[in-house]
Coordinates of C-alpha atoms in Angstrom, one line a residue:
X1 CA -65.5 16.5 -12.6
X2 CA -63.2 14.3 -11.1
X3 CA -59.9 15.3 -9.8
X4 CA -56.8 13.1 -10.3
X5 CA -55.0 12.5 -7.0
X6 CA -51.1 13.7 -7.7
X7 CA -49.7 11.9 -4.4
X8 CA -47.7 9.0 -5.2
X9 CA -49.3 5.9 -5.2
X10 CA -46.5 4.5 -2.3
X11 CA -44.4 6.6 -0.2
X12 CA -41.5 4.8 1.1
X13 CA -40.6 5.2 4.8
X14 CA -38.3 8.2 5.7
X15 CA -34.6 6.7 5.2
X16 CA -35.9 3.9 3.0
X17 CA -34.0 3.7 -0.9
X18 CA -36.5 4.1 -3.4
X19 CA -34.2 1.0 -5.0
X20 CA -31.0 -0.6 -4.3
X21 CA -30.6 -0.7 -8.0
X22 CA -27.6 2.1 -7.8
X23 CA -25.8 0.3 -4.7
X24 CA -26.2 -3.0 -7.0
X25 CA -24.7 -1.6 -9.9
X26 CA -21.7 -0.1 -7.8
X27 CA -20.4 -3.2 -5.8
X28 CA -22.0 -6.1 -7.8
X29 CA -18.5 -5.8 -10.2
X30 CA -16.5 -6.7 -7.1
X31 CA -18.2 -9.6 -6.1
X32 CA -17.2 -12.9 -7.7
X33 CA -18.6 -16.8 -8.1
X34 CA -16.3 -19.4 -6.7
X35 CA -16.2 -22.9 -7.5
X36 CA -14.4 -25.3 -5.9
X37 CA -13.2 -28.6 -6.8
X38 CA -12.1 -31.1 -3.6
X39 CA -10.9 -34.3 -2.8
X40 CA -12.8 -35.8 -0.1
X41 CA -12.9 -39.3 2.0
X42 CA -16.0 -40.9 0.2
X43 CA -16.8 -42.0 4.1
X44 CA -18.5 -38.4 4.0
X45 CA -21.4 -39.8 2.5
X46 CA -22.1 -41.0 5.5
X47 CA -22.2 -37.8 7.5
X48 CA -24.7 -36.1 4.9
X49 CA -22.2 -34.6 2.4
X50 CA -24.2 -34.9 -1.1
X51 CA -21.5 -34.2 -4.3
X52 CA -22.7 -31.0 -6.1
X53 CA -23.9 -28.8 -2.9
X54 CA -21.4 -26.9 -0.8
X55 CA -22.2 -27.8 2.8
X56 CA -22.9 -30.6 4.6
X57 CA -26.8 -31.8 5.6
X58 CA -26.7 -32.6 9.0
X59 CA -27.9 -35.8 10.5
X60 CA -30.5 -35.4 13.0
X61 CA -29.0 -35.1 16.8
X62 CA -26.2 -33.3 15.3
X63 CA -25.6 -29.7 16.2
X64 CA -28.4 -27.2 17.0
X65 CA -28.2 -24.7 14.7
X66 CA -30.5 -26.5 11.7
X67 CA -28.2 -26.0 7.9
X68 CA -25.2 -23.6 9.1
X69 CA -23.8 -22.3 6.1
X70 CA -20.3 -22.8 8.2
X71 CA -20.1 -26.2 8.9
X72 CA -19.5 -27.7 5.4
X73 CA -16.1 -29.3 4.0
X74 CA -14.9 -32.3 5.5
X75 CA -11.4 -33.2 6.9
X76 CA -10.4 -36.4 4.8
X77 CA -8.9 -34.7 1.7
X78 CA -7.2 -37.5 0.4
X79 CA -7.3 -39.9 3.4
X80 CA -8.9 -43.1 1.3
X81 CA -7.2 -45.6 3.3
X82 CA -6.6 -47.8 0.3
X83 CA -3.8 -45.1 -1.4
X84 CA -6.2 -44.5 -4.7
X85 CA -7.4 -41.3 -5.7
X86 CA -10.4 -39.7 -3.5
X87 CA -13.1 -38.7 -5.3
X88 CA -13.9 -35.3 -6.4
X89 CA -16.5 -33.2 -5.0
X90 CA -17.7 -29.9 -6.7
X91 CA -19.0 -27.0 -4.4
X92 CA -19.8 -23.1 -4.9
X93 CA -19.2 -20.2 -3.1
X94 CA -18.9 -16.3 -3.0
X95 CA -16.3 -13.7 -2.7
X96 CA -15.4 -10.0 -3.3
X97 CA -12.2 -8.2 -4.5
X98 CA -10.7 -6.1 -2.2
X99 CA -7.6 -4.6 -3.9
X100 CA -7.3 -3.8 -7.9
X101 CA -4.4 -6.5 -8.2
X102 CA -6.8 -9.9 -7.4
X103 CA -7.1 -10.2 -3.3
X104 CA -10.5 -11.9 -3.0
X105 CA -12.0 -12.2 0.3
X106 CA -14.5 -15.6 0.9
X107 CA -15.1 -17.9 3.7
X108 CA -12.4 -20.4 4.9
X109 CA -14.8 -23.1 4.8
X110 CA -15.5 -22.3 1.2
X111 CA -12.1 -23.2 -0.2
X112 CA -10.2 -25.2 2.8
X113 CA -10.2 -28.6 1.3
X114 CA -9.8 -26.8 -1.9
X115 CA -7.7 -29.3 -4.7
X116 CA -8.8 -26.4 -7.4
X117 CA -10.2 -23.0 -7.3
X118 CA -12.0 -21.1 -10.4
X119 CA -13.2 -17.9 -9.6
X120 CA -16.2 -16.4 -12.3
X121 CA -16.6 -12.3 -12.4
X122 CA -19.7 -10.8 -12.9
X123 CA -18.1 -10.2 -17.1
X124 CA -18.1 -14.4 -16.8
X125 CA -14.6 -14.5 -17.4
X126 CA -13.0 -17.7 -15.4
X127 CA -9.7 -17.5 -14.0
X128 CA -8.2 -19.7 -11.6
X129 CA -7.4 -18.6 -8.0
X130 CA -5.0 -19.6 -5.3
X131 CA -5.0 -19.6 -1.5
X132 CA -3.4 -16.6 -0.1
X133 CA -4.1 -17.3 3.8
X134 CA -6.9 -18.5 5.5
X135 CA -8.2 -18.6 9.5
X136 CA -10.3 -21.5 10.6
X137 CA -10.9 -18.9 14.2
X138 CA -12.7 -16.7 12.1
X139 CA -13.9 -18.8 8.9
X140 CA -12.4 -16.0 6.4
X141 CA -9.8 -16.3 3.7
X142 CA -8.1 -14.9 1.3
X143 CA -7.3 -15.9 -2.3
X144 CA -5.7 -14.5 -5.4
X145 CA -6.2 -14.4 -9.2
X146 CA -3.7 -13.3 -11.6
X147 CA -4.0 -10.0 -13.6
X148 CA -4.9 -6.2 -12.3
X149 CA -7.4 -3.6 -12.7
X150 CA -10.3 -5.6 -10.6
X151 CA -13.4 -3.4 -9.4
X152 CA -12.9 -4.1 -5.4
X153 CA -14.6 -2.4 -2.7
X154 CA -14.1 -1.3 1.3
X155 CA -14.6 -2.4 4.3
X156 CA -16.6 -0.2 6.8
X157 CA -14.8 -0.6 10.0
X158 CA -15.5 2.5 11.2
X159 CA -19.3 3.9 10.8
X160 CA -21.9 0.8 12.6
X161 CA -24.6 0.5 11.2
X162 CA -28.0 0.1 13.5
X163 CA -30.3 -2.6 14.1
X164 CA -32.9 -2.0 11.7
X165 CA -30.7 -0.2 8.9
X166 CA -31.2 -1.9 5.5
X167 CA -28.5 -4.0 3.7
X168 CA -27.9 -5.6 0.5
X169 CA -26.4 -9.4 0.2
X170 CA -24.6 -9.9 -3.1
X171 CA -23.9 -13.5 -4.1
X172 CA -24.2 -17.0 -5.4
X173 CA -26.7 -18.8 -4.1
X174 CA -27.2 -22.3 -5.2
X175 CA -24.9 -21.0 -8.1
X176 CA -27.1 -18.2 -9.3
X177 CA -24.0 -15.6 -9.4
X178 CA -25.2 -12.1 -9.1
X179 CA -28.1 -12.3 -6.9
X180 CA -29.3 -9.5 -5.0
X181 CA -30.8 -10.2 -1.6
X182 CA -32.1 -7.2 0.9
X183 CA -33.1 -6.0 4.6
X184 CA -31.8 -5.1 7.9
X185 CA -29.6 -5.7 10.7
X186 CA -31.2 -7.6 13.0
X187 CA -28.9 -7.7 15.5
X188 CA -25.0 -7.9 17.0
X189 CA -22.9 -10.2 18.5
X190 CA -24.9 -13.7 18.2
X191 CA -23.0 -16.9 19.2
X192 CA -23.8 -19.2 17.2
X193 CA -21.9 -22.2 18.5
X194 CA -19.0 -21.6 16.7
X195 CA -15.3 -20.2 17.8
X196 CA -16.0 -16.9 16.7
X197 CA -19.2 -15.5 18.5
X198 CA -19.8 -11.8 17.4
X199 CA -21.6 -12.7 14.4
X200 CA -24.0 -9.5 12.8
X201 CA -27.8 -11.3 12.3
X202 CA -29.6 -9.9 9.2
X203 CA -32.7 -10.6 7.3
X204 CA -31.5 -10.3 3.8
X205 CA -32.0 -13.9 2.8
X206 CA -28.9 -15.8 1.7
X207 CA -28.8 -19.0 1.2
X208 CA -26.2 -22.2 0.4
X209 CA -23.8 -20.4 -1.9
X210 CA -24.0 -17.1 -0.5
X211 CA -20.8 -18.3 1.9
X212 CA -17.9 -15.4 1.7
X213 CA -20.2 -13.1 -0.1
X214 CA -20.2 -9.7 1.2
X215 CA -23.3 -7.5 2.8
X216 CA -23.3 -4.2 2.1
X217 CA -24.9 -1.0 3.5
X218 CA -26.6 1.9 1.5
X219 CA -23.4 3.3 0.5
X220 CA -21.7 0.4 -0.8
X221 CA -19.5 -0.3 1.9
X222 CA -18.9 -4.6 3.4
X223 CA -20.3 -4.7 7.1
X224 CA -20.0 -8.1 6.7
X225 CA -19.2 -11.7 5.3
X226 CA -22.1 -13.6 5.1
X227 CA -21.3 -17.1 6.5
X228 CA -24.3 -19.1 8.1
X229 CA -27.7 -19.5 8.1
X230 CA -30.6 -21.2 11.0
X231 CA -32.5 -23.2 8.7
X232 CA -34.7 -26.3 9.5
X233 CA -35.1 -26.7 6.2
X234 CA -31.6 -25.8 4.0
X235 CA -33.3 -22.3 2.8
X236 CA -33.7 -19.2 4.0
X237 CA -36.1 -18.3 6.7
X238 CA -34.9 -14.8 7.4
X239 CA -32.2 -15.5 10.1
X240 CA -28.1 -15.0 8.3
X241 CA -25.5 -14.6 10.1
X242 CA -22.0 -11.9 8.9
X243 CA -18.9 -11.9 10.4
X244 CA -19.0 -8.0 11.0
X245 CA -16.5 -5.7 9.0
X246 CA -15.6 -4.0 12.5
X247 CA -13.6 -7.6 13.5
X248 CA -9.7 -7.2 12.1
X249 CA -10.4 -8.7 8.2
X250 CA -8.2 -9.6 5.8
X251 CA -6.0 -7.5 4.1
X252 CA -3.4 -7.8 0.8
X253 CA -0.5 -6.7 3.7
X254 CA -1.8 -9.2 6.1

């Protein structure tokens, strides 16, 4: 007679989920698709920018931190020279709501050089947004859709999570709204050679498009807004960078 083992087949780790299918289902209403339409100096073909993808591909020699998710959107809106009409480049992005009324938070670099915004919710309904405020210091802004009764969530500026403590990276990479990315903290306060040095390193992969999106931990709370990756080769090799929740963040009052 053979006796049928009952233990489970895989025991997660003590403090592991068994899923992040729960925390997905909470937060995944809040967070949004965003699209941006912008009128750029066609000389930015020259430095790498290709129409279509939201950040700029660095020529060699330039910078040293491989494809940073924060270093895309030109400064020539509109400067042609010749007084015609720039031409329109289309780029994508990722934000959250924050307050029932239509405050989205996202990266400044996201919608800067913005000429149009349309903002997609996880229902796919498309409404247009509008800069509320924005900080180049910190990369984050703030924009605004009309109407009320928007799932939002919290920022946890209070509990820190440790290195090592899993997360969950909602966004829309590579315009694939929706997507669900997990792993840990890998550590605090990297400098990443930009003006705002206390970025939060994690191993959830995120890639281009996962700009302004939020990372959340196992209760569904922001730690973060993901904003840069180290990349030699434009997709993720386990290295993101979040501007931690702890670090004064927007606000609908502010």
């Amino acid at each position: 007679m053979i006796r049928a083992s009952t233990a489970p087949i895989f025991a997660p780790p003590p403090g592991a989920p068994l899923s992040f299918a729960d925390i997905f289902d909470k937060v995944s209403p809040a967070v949004v698709s965003i699209d941006v339409t912008s009128k750029v100096d066609p000389r930015a073909a020259a430095l790498g920018r290709i129409p279509g993808l939201p950040f700029e591909l660095q020529p060699k020699g330039r910078g040293g931190q491989g494809q940073g998710q924060g270093q895309d959107q030109d400064q020539g809106q509109g400067q042609d020279d010749g007084g015609g009409d720039a031409p329109a480049a289309m780029s994508s992005g990722s934000g959250f709501f924050i307050s029932a009324d239509g405050y989205i938070v996202t990266n400044n670099h996201v919608v800067e050089n913005a000429a149009e915004i349309k903002v997609i919710l996880k229902d796919e309904r498309e409404l247009v947004g509008t800069i509320v405020g924005r900080d180049e210091a910190t990369d984050l802004a703030v924009i605004k859709v009309e109407g009320r009764g928007f799932p939002f969530v919290d920022f946890e500026n209070s509990a820190k999570p440790r290195v090592g403590d899993w997360v969950i990276a909602v966004g829309n990479p590579f315009g694939l709204g929706g997507t669900a990315t997990a792993g840990i903290i890998s550590a605090y306060g990297r400098d990443i050679g930009e003006t705002f040095v206390n970025y939060i390193q994690i191993d959830a992969p995120i890639n281009r498009g996962n700009s302004g999106g939020p990372t959340f931990d196992i209760y569904g709370r922001v730690i973060g807004v993901n904003t840069a990756i180290f990349s030699p080769s434009g997709g993720s090799v386990g290295i993101g960078f979040a501007i931690p929740a702890t670090w004064p963040t927007p606000s609908p009052n502010s």
